[in-house]
Short mmCIF file of N, CA and C and ligand atoms in Angstrom, two decimals:
data_model
loop_
_atom_site.label_atom_id
_atom_site.label_comp_id
_atom_site.label_asym_id
_atom_site.label_seq_id
_atom_site.Cartn_x
_atom_site.Cartn_y
_atom_site.Cartn_z
N MET A 1 -28.38 -14.22 46.21
CA MET A 1 -26.95 -13.87 46.27
C MET A 1 -26.86 -12.40 45.54
N GLN A 2 -26.08 -11.75 46.26
CA GLN A 2 -26.00 -10.19 45.84
C GLN A 2 -24.65 -10.13 44.90
N VAL A 3 -24.70 -9.50 43.83
CA VAL A 3 -23.75 -9.43 42.78
C VAL A 3 -23.10 -7.96 42.92
N ARG A 4 -22.03 -7.73 43.24
CA ARG A 4 -21.49 -6.36 43.17
C ARG A 4 -21.06 -5.90 41.80
N PRO A 5 -21.67 -4.68 41.42
CA PRO A 5 -21.35 -3.93 40.09
C PRO A 5 -19.94 -4.17 39.61
N ALA A 6 -19.02 -3.75 40.70
CA ALA A 6 -17.44 -3.48 40.43
C ALA A 6 -17.10 -5.07 40.08
N LYS A 7 -17.47 -6.03 40.63
CA LYS A 7 -17.27 -7.57 40.26
C LYS A 7 -17.72 -7.75 38.81
N VAL A 8 -18.99 -7.30 38.33
CA VAL A 8 -19.44 -7.68 37.30
C VAL A 8 -18.58 -6.54 36.07
N ALA A 9 -18.32 -5.73 36.30
CA ALA A 9 -17.56 -4.74 35.47
C ALA A 9 -16.18 -5.29 35.17
N ALA A 10 -15.64 -5.89 36.22
CA ALA A 10 -14.21 -6.45 36.29
C ALA A 10 -14.15 -7.70 35.24
N ALA A 11 -15.34 -8.44 35.63
CA ALA A 11 -15.58 -9.81 34.82
C ALA A 11 -15.72 -9.45 33.34
N ILE A 12 -16.40 -8.35 33.09
CA ILE A 12 -16.74 -7.82 31.63
C ILE A 12 -15.46 -7.55 31.10
N PHE A 13 -14.72 -6.69 31.66
CA PHE A 13 -13.37 -5.97 31.09
C PHE A 13 -12.61 -7.19 30.66
N ALA A 14 -12.25 -8.37 31.84
CA ALA A 14 -11.33 -9.32 31.72
C ALA A 14 -11.78 -10.09 30.17
N GLY A 15 -13.14 -10.36 30.35
CA GLY A 15 -13.76 -11.04 29.03
C GLY A 15 -13.37 -10.49 27.88
N ALA A 16 -13.65 -9.31 27.99
CA ALA A 16 -13.40 -8.25 26.54
C ALA A 16 -12.06 -8.37 26.16
N SER A 17 -11.09 -8.15 27.19
CA SER A 17 -9.85 -8.08 26.90
C SER A 17 -9.09 -9.31 26.04
N MET A 18 -9.61 -10.58 26.65
CA MET A 18 -9.38 -11.93 26.22
C MET A 18 -9.93 -11.94 24.73
N LEU A 19 -11.11 -11.56 24.51
CA LEU A 19 -11.60 -11.65 23.12
C LEU A 19 -10.87 -10.79 22.31
N ALA A 20 -10.44 -9.60 22.86
CA ALA A 20 -9.80 -8.62 22.04
C ALA A 20 -8.29 -9.39 21.71
N VAL A 21 -7.77 -10.05 22.48
CA VAL A 21 -6.44 -10.62 22.35
C VAL A 21 -6.54 -11.79 21.14
N PHE A 22 -7.71 -12.54 21.37
CA PHE A 22 -7.94 -13.86 20.54
C PHE A 22 -8.44 -13.48 19.12
N PHE A 23 -9.25 -12.36 19.14
CA PHE A 23 -9.89 -12.22 17.89
C PHE A 23 -9.59 -10.88 17.42
N GLY A 24 -9.46 -9.97 18.29
CA GLY A 24 -9.40 -8.43 17.73
C GLY A 24 -8.10 -8.14 17.23
N LEU A 25 -7.00 -8.36 17.90
CA LEU A 25 -5.79 -8.11 17.31
C LEU A 25 -5.33 -8.76 16.04
N PRO A 26 -5.32 -10.13 16.01
CA PRO A 26 -5.25 -10.78 14.62
C PRO A 26 -5.97 -10.19 13.36
N SER A 27 -7.42 -10.13 13.57
CA SER A 27 -8.05 -9.64 12.50
C SER A 27 -7.80 -8.15 12.35
N ALA A 28 -7.45 -7.30 13.23
CA ALA A 28 -7.15 -5.96 12.95
C ALA A 28 -5.75 -5.95 12.02
N ALA A 29 -4.80 -6.98 12.24
CA ALA A 29 -3.69 -6.70 11.57
C ALA A 29 -4.01 -7.37 10.06
N ARG A 30 -4.78 -8.38 10.11
CA ARG A 30 -5.07 -9.07 8.89
C ARG A 30 -5.92 -8.06 7.69
N TYR A 31 -6.75 -7.25 8.49
CA TYR A 31 -7.52 -6.25 7.66
C TYR A 31 -6.82 -5.03 7.62
N ALA A 32 -5.59 -4.82 8.01
CA ALA A 32 -4.85 -3.37 7.75
C ALA A 32 -5.05 -3.06 6.39
N ARG A 33 -5.42 -1.78 6.17
CA ARG A 33 -5.64 -1.50 4.68
C ARG A 33 -5.06 -0.01 4.54
N ALA A 34 -4.96 0.00 3.23
CA ALA A 34 -4.12 1.17 2.65
C ALA A 34 -4.77 2.58 3.35
N ASP A 35 -6.13 2.61 3.10
CA ASP A 35 -6.76 3.60 3.53
C ASP A 35 -7.06 3.83 5.07
N ASP A 36 -6.45 2.85 5.89
CA ASP A 36 -6.24 3.22 7.45
C ASP A 36 -5.67 4.50 7.50
N PRO A 37 -6.33 5.40 8.67
CA PRO A 37 -5.80 6.69 8.85
C PRO A 37 -4.40 6.64 9.53
N ALA A 38 -4.29 5.29 10.26
CA ALA A 38 -3.02 5.24 10.76
C ALA A 38 -1.65 5.04 9.66
N VAL A 39 -2.05 4.94 8.44
CA VAL A 39 -1.02 4.65 7.29
C VAL A 39 -1.30 6.12 6.63
N SER A 40 -0.20 6.91 6.68
CA SER A 40 -0.28 8.27 5.95
C SER A 40 0.96 8.47 5.07
N ALA A 41 1.09 8.20 3.99
CA ALA A 41 2.40 8.55 3.16
C ALA A 41 2.35 9.67 2.29
N LYS A 42 3.54 10.05 2.29
CA LYS A 42 3.89 11.44 1.45
C LYS A 42 5.04 11.19 0.76
N ASN A 43 4.94 11.60 -0.82
CA ASN A 43 6.06 11.53 -1.28
C ASN A 43 6.85 12.57 -1.39
N SER A 44 7.91 12.70 -0.83
CA SER A 44 8.93 13.97 -0.63
C SER A 44 9.59 14.44 -1.95
N TYR A 45 9.34 13.77 -2.91
CA TYR A 45 10.01 13.89 -4.41
C TYR A 45 8.94 14.35 -5.24
N GLU A 46 7.68 14.79 -4.61
CA GLU A 46 6.57 15.20 -5.68
C GLU A 46 7.08 16.35 -6.47
N GLY A 47 6.90 16.24 -7.57
CA GLY A 47 7.10 17.36 -8.65
C GLY A 47 8.59 17.74 -8.82
N ASP A 48 9.48 16.68 -8.49
CA ASP A 48 10.90 16.77 -8.64
C ASP A 48 11.28 16.06 -10.13
N ALA A 49 11.42 16.76 -11.23
CA ALA A 49 11.74 16.07 -12.50
C ALA A 49 12.72 15.26 -12.51
N GLY A 50 13.88 15.50 -11.91
CA GLY A 50 15.16 14.72 -11.68
C GLY A 50 14.78 13.42 -11.25
N GLN A 51 14.37 13.45 -10.00
CA GLN A 51 13.68 12.24 -9.58
C GLN A 51 12.88 11.20 -10.36
N ALA A 52 12.10 11.92 -11.10
CA ALA A 52 10.93 11.28 -11.95
C ALA A 52 11.74 10.64 -12.93
N ALA A 53 12.95 11.32 -13.69
CA ALA A 53 13.69 10.55 -14.63
C ALA A 53 14.37 9.36 -14.21
N THR A 54 14.92 9.59 -12.81
CA THR A 54 15.54 8.31 -12.01
C THR A 54 14.80 7.37 -11.99
N GLY A 55 13.32 7.76 -11.51
CA GLY A 55 12.38 6.70 -11.15
C GLY A 55 11.79 6.10 -12.42
N ARG A 56 11.79 6.57 -13.44
CA ARG A 56 11.75 5.81 -14.71
C ARG A 56 12.37 4.66 -15.03
N GLY A 57 13.80 5.13 -14.74
CA GLY A 57 14.81 4.01 -15.04
C GLY A 57 14.52 2.89 -14.03
N LEU A 58 14.51 3.24 -12.68
CA LEU A 58 14.26 2.03 -11.85
C LEU A 58 13.00 1.51 -11.84
N PHE A 59 11.93 2.06 -12.56
CA PHE A 59 10.67 1.21 -12.74
C PHE A 59 11.06 0.21 -13.83
N ASN A 60 11.55 0.76 -14.94
CA ASN A 60 11.68 -0.25 -16.10
C ASN A 60 12.72 -1.33 -15.69
N GLN A 61 13.61 -1.04 -14.69
CA GLN A 61 14.43 -2.20 -14.13
C GLN A 61 13.71 -3.23 -13.37
N TYR A 62 12.76 -2.64 -12.23
CA TYR A 62 12.09 -3.53 -11.30
C TYR A 62 10.85 -3.81 -11.56
N CYS A 63 10.18 -3.08 -12.25
CA CYS A 63 8.66 -3.30 -12.28
C CYS A 63 8.18 -3.52 -13.63
N ALA A 64 8.83 -3.21 -14.75
CA ALA A 64 8.30 -3.22 -16.19
C ALA A 64 7.76 -4.67 -16.53
N HIS A 65 8.58 -5.63 -16.20
CA HIS A 65 8.39 -6.75 -16.83
C HIS A 65 6.86 -7.35 -16.33
N CYS A 66 6.37 -6.80 -15.35
CA CYS A 66 5.01 -7.15 -14.96
C CYS A 66 3.88 -5.91 -15.30
N HIS A 67 4.45 -4.79 -15.09
CA HIS A 67 3.59 -3.63 -15.28
C HIS A 67 3.72 -2.84 -16.58
N GLY A 68 4.54 -3.28 -17.55
CA GLY A 68 4.67 -2.65 -18.92
C GLY A 68 5.81 -1.64 -18.79
N PRO A 69 6.53 -1.55 -19.88
CA PRO A 69 7.45 -0.45 -20.00
C PRO A 69 6.99 0.93 -19.91
N ASN A 70 7.63 1.73 -18.92
CA ASN A 70 7.18 3.25 -18.92
C ASN A 70 5.79 3.15 -18.24
N ALA A 71 5.40 2.15 -17.61
CA ALA A 71 4.06 1.96 -16.92
C ALA A 71 2.74 1.84 -17.82
N VAL A 72 3.14 1.50 -19.06
CA VAL A 72 1.99 1.31 -19.96
C VAL A 72 1.67 -0.15 -20.09
N SER A 73 0.73 -0.49 -19.70
CA SER A 73 0.13 -1.81 -19.33
C SER A 73 -1.39 -2.00 -19.99
N PRO A 74 -1.51 -3.01 -20.76
CA PRO A 74 -3.01 -3.09 -21.36
C PRO A 74 -3.77 -3.78 -20.40
N ASP A 75 -3.43 -4.21 -19.46
CA ASP A 75 -4.10 -5.06 -18.11
C ASP A 75 -4.52 -4.24 -17.13
N PRO A 76 -5.78 -3.63 -17.01
CA PRO A 76 -6.20 -2.48 -16.08
C PRO A 76 -5.65 -2.66 -14.65
N PRO A 77 -5.71 -3.81 -14.10
CA PRO A 77 -5.32 -3.94 -12.59
C PRO A 77 -3.66 -3.70 -12.50
N ARG A 78 -3.04 -3.87 -13.80
CA ARG A 78 -1.47 -3.79 -13.50
C ARG A 78 -1.22 -2.38 -14.20
N ASP A 79 -1.98 -1.53 -14.76
CA ASP A 79 -1.77 -0.29 -15.27
C ASP A 79 -1.60 0.80 -14.47
N LEU A 80 -0.52 0.97 -14.06
CA LEU A 80 -0.04 2.15 -12.89
C LEU A 80 -0.39 3.26 -13.38
N ARG A 81 -0.85 3.63 -14.46
CA ARG A 81 -1.11 4.93 -15.05
C ARG A 81 -2.83 5.34 -14.32
N ARG A 82 -3.34 4.22 -13.93
CA ARG A 82 -4.64 4.51 -13.32
C ARG A 82 -4.65 4.62 -11.75
N LEU A 83 -3.53 4.67 -11.16
CA LEU A 83 -3.68 4.99 -9.64
C LEU A 83 -4.52 6.20 -9.24
N LYS A 84 -4.13 7.28 -9.87
CA LYS A 84 -4.95 8.48 -9.67
C LYS A 84 -6.52 8.46 -9.75
N ARG A 85 -6.87 7.91 -10.75
CA ARG A 85 -8.32 7.44 -11.34
C ARG A 85 -8.70 6.49 -10.28
N SER A 86 -8.06 5.65 -9.84
CA SER A 86 -8.61 4.76 -8.95
C SER A 86 -8.81 5.10 -7.31
N TYR A 87 -7.50 5.93 -6.98
CA TYR A 87 -7.45 6.22 -5.48
C TYR A 87 -7.51 7.58 -5.23
N GLY A 88 -7.53 8.57 -6.14
CA GLY A 88 -7.46 9.93 -6.06
C GLY A 88 -6.26 10.41 -5.07
N GLU A 89 -6.82 11.16 -4.15
CA GLU A 89 -5.93 11.70 -2.97
C GLU A 89 -5.28 10.45 -2.17
N ASN A 90 -5.60 9.41 -2.14
CA ASN A 90 -5.10 8.32 -1.25
C ASN A 90 -3.93 7.48 -2.14
N MET A 91 -3.91 7.96 -3.19
CA MET A 91 -2.79 7.33 -4.17
C MET A 91 -1.62 6.99 -3.55
N ALA A 92 -1.10 7.89 -2.86
CA ALA A 92 0.37 7.71 -2.11
C ALA A 92 0.15 6.64 -1.14
N ASN A 93 -0.68 6.88 -0.60
CA ASN A 93 -0.94 5.59 0.61
C ASN A 93 -1.32 4.04 -0.04
N VAL A 94 -1.82 4.16 -1.17
CA VAL A 94 -2.25 2.98 -1.75
C VAL A 94 -0.84 2.30 -2.27
N PHE A 95 -0.14 3.16 -2.97
CA PHE A 95 1.25 2.74 -3.53
C PHE A 95 2.10 2.30 -2.40
N HIS A 96 2.32 3.20 -1.42
CA HIS A 96 3.40 2.60 -0.50
C HIS A 96 2.69 1.53 0.35
N PHE A 97 1.61 1.32 0.55
CA PHE A 97 0.97 0.11 1.41
C PHE A 97 1.29 -1.20 0.34
N THR A 98 0.99 -1.16 -1.03
CA THR A 98 0.98 -1.83 -1.87
C THR A 98 2.52 -2.64 -1.83
N VAL A 99 3.47 -1.59 -2.16
CA VAL A 99 4.87 -2.08 -2.53
C VAL A 99 5.40 -2.53 -1.17
N THR A 100 5.07 -2.28 0.00
CA THR A 100 5.72 -2.67 1.22
C THR A 100 5.04 -3.94 1.73
N HIS A 101 4.00 -4.40 1.39
CA HIS A 101 3.07 -5.55 1.85
C HIS A 101 2.88 -6.56 0.71
N GLY A 102 3.05 -5.90 -0.53
CA GLY A 102 2.61 -7.01 -1.72
C GLY A 102 1.13 -7.43 -1.73
N ARG A 103 0.66 -7.96 -2.80
CA ARG A 103 -0.54 -8.74 -2.63
C ARG A 103 -0.34 -10.19 -3.19
N PRO A 104 0.21 -10.79 -2.29
CA PRO A 104 0.71 -12.40 -2.46
C PRO A 104 -0.26 -13.12 -3.21
N ASP A 105 -1.59 -12.77 -2.95
CA ASP A 105 -2.61 -13.84 -3.75
C ASP A 105 -2.87 -13.25 -5.04
N LYS A 106 -2.15 -12.14 -5.49
CA LYS A 106 -2.47 -11.54 -6.90
C LYS A 106 -1.23 -11.59 -7.57
N GLY A 107 -0.09 -12.03 -7.08
CA GLY A 107 1.22 -12.06 -7.88
C GLY A 107 2.04 -10.65 -7.69
N MET A 108 1.66 -9.77 -6.80
CA MET A 108 2.43 -8.49 -6.53
C MET A 108 3.34 -8.65 -5.54
N PRO A 109 4.73 -8.53 -5.96
CA PRO A 109 5.78 -8.92 -4.65
C PRO A 109 5.69 -7.97 -3.59
N ASN A 110 6.11 -8.30 -2.66
CA ASN A 110 6.40 -7.37 -1.41
C ASN A 110 8.01 -6.99 -1.60
N TRP A 111 8.16 -5.48 -1.78
CA TRP A 111 9.41 -5.01 -1.97
C TRP A 111 10.30 -4.83 -0.67
N THR A 112 9.71 -4.93 0.50
CA THR A 112 10.37 -4.57 1.66
C THR A 112 11.69 -5.82 1.73
N GLY A 113 12.80 -4.85 2.13
CA GLY A 113 14.02 -5.48 2.27
C GLY A 113 14.68 -5.72 0.91
N ARG A 114 14.00 -5.29 -0.29
CA ARG A 114 14.75 -5.22 -1.53
C ARG A 114 15.00 -3.96 -2.02
N LEU A 115 13.98 -3.04 -1.93
CA LEU A 115 14.01 -1.74 -2.36
C LEU A 115 13.82 -0.87 -1.24
N ASP A 116 14.59 0.18 -0.78
CA ASP A 116 14.51 0.88 0.27
C ASP A 116 13.42 1.99 -0.08
N ASP A 117 12.96 2.91 0.97
CA ASP A 117 11.92 3.92 0.77
C ASP A 117 12.17 5.04 -0.16
N GLU A 118 13.58 5.32 -0.11
CA GLU A 118 13.96 6.13 -1.10
C GLU A 118 13.78 5.89 -2.45
N THR A 119 14.19 4.65 -2.83
CA THR A 119 13.85 4.10 -4.13
C THR A 119 12.61 4.10 -4.43
N LEU A 120 11.64 3.62 -3.76
CA LEU A 120 10.20 3.22 -3.95
C LEU A 120 9.65 4.57 -4.20
N TRP A 121 9.95 5.74 -3.52
CA TRP A 121 9.41 6.84 -3.47
C TRP A 121 10.05 7.51 -4.83
N THR A 122 11.10 7.37 -5.35
CA THR A 122 11.75 7.77 -6.70
C THR A 122 10.98 7.16 -7.69
N ILE A 123 10.47 5.99 -7.57
CA ILE A 123 9.74 5.54 -8.64
C ILE A 123 8.37 5.94 -8.69
N PHE A 124 7.84 6.29 -7.49
CA PHE A 124 6.52 6.92 -7.44
C PHE A 124 6.50 8.33 -8.07
N ALA A 125 7.59 9.00 -7.83
CA ALA A 125 7.73 10.48 -8.47
C ALA A 125 7.55 10.33 -9.99
N PHE A 126 8.09 9.17 -10.61
CA PHE A 126 7.94 9.03 -11.86
C PHE A 126 6.50 8.54 -12.27
N LEU A 127 5.75 7.58 -11.58
CA LEU A 127 4.38 7.36 -11.60
C LEU A 127 3.35 8.46 -11.52
N GLN A 128 3.81 9.61 -10.72
CA GLN A 128 3.00 10.74 -10.69
C GLN A 128 2.65 11.46 -12.10
N THR A 129 4.09 11.15 -12.76
CA THR A 129 4.04 11.90 -13.95
C THR A 129 3.19 11.28 -15.31
N VAL A 130 2.89 10.09 -15.04
CA VAL A 130 2.04 9.41 -16.07
C VAL A 130 0.67 9.05 -15.74
N GLN A 131 -0.05 9.82 -14.52
CA GLN A 131 -1.26 9.41 -14.24
C GLN A 131 -2.29 9.91 -15.35
N ALA A 132 -3.22 9.10 -15.89
CA ALA A 132 -4.08 9.48 -16.74
C ALA A 132 -5.14 10.31 -16.18
N GLU A 133 -5.89 11.09 -16.92
CA GLU A 133 -6.92 11.96 -16.33
C GLU A 133 -7.91 11.04 -15.89
N PRO A 134 -8.74 11.49 -14.89
CA PRO A 134 -9.85 10.71 -14.30
C PRO A 134 -10.86 10.66 -15.43
C1 HEC B 201 5.89 -10.18 -10.54
C2 HEC B 201 5.22 -9.35 -11.14
C3 HEC B 201 5.08 -7.92 -10.65
C4 HEC B 201 6.24 -7.24 -10.47
C5 HEC B 201 7.65 -7.52 -10.65
C6 HEC B 201 5.90 -5.82 -9.86
N1 HEC B 201 4.25 -6.01 -9.70
FE1 HEC B 201 3.04 -4.56 -8.91
N2 HEC B 201 1.35 -5.64 -9.00
C7 HEC B 201 1.54 -6.90 -9.82
C8 HEC B 201 0.28 -7.31 -10.09
C9 HEC B 201 -0.21 -8.85 -10.51
C10 HEC B 201 -0.62 -6.29 -9.60
C11 HEC B 201 -2.16 -6.37 -9.65
C12 HEC B 201 -2.78 -6.78 -8.22
C13 HEC B 201 -4.24 -6.82 -8.25
O1 HEC B 201 -4.79 -7.16 -9.35
O2 HEC B 201 -4.70 -6.20 -7.18
C14 HEC B 201 0.29 -5.25 -8.92
C15 HEC B 201 -0.34 -4.07 -8.44
C16 HEC B 201 0.49 -3.10 -8.03
C17 HEC B 201 0.20 -1.75 -7.40
C18 HEC B 201 -1.46 -1.57 -6.97
C19 HEC B 201 -2.15 -1.25 -8.31
C20 HEC B 201 -3.62 -0.75 -8.00
O3 HEC B 201 -4.34 -0.16 -9.00
O4 HEC B 201 -4.20 -1.02 -7.16
C21 HEC B 201 0.95 -0.99 -7.33
C22 HEC B 201 1.26 0.32 -6.64
C23 HEC B 201 2.18 -1.84 -7.75
N3 HEC B 201 1.98 -3.11 -8.27
C24 HEC B 201 3.63 -1.20 -7.76
C25 HEC B 201 4.86 -1.76 -8.24
C26 HEC B 201 5.97 -1.41 -8.18
C27 HEC B 201 6.50 0.05 -7.93
C28 HEC B 201 6.73 -2.35 -8.72
C29 HEC B 201 8.44 -2.29 -8.93
C30 HEC B 201 8.94 -1.83 -7.64
C31 HEC B 201 5.92 -3.58 -9.04
N4 HEC B 201 4.67 -3.21 -8.82
C32 HEC B 201 6.52 -4.79 -9.41
C33 HEC B 201 2.60 -7.60 -10.28
C34 HEC B 201 3.94 -7.21 -10.18
#
């Protein structure tokens, strides 16, 4: 029996598409990461002292009971003065991804629908002013 290459290619394509639907897409979503190039966040309030002062108040209102007053926490995973040391240039991405997805397995809430982007970036402007030297 003769197998036509076009048919083989079509069969492979169909099989691959089904695999992508069944395995590829869900796992891609599950493993979406903060350092994914598709996620690129920028704080428009960077260096804005007024926003940073407002952000300190918001931080102490919404985040301090877990992350410590003024972001000073004795527990390294919760100490948000370590963001720059941990993530360097990727710090804004990690921040934005984490606050908009949470880390449910670790007790970090997802703030989507509770705090808007403007509020979150205002908090981030404050956090930028308290980063420890690497
Ligand atoms: C109910 C407690 C709780 C509250 C409230 C909370 N967080 Fe968190 N957050 C955590 C915990 C616990 C972690 C550490 C998760 C881990 O170990 O990976 C964390 C991690 C983070 C991280 C990632 C830190 C890193 O080094 O990777 C960021 C950014 C963050 N929180 C921002 C915030 C902001 C901003 C707020 C306020 C809007 C907030 N969190 C409120 C519990 C909380």
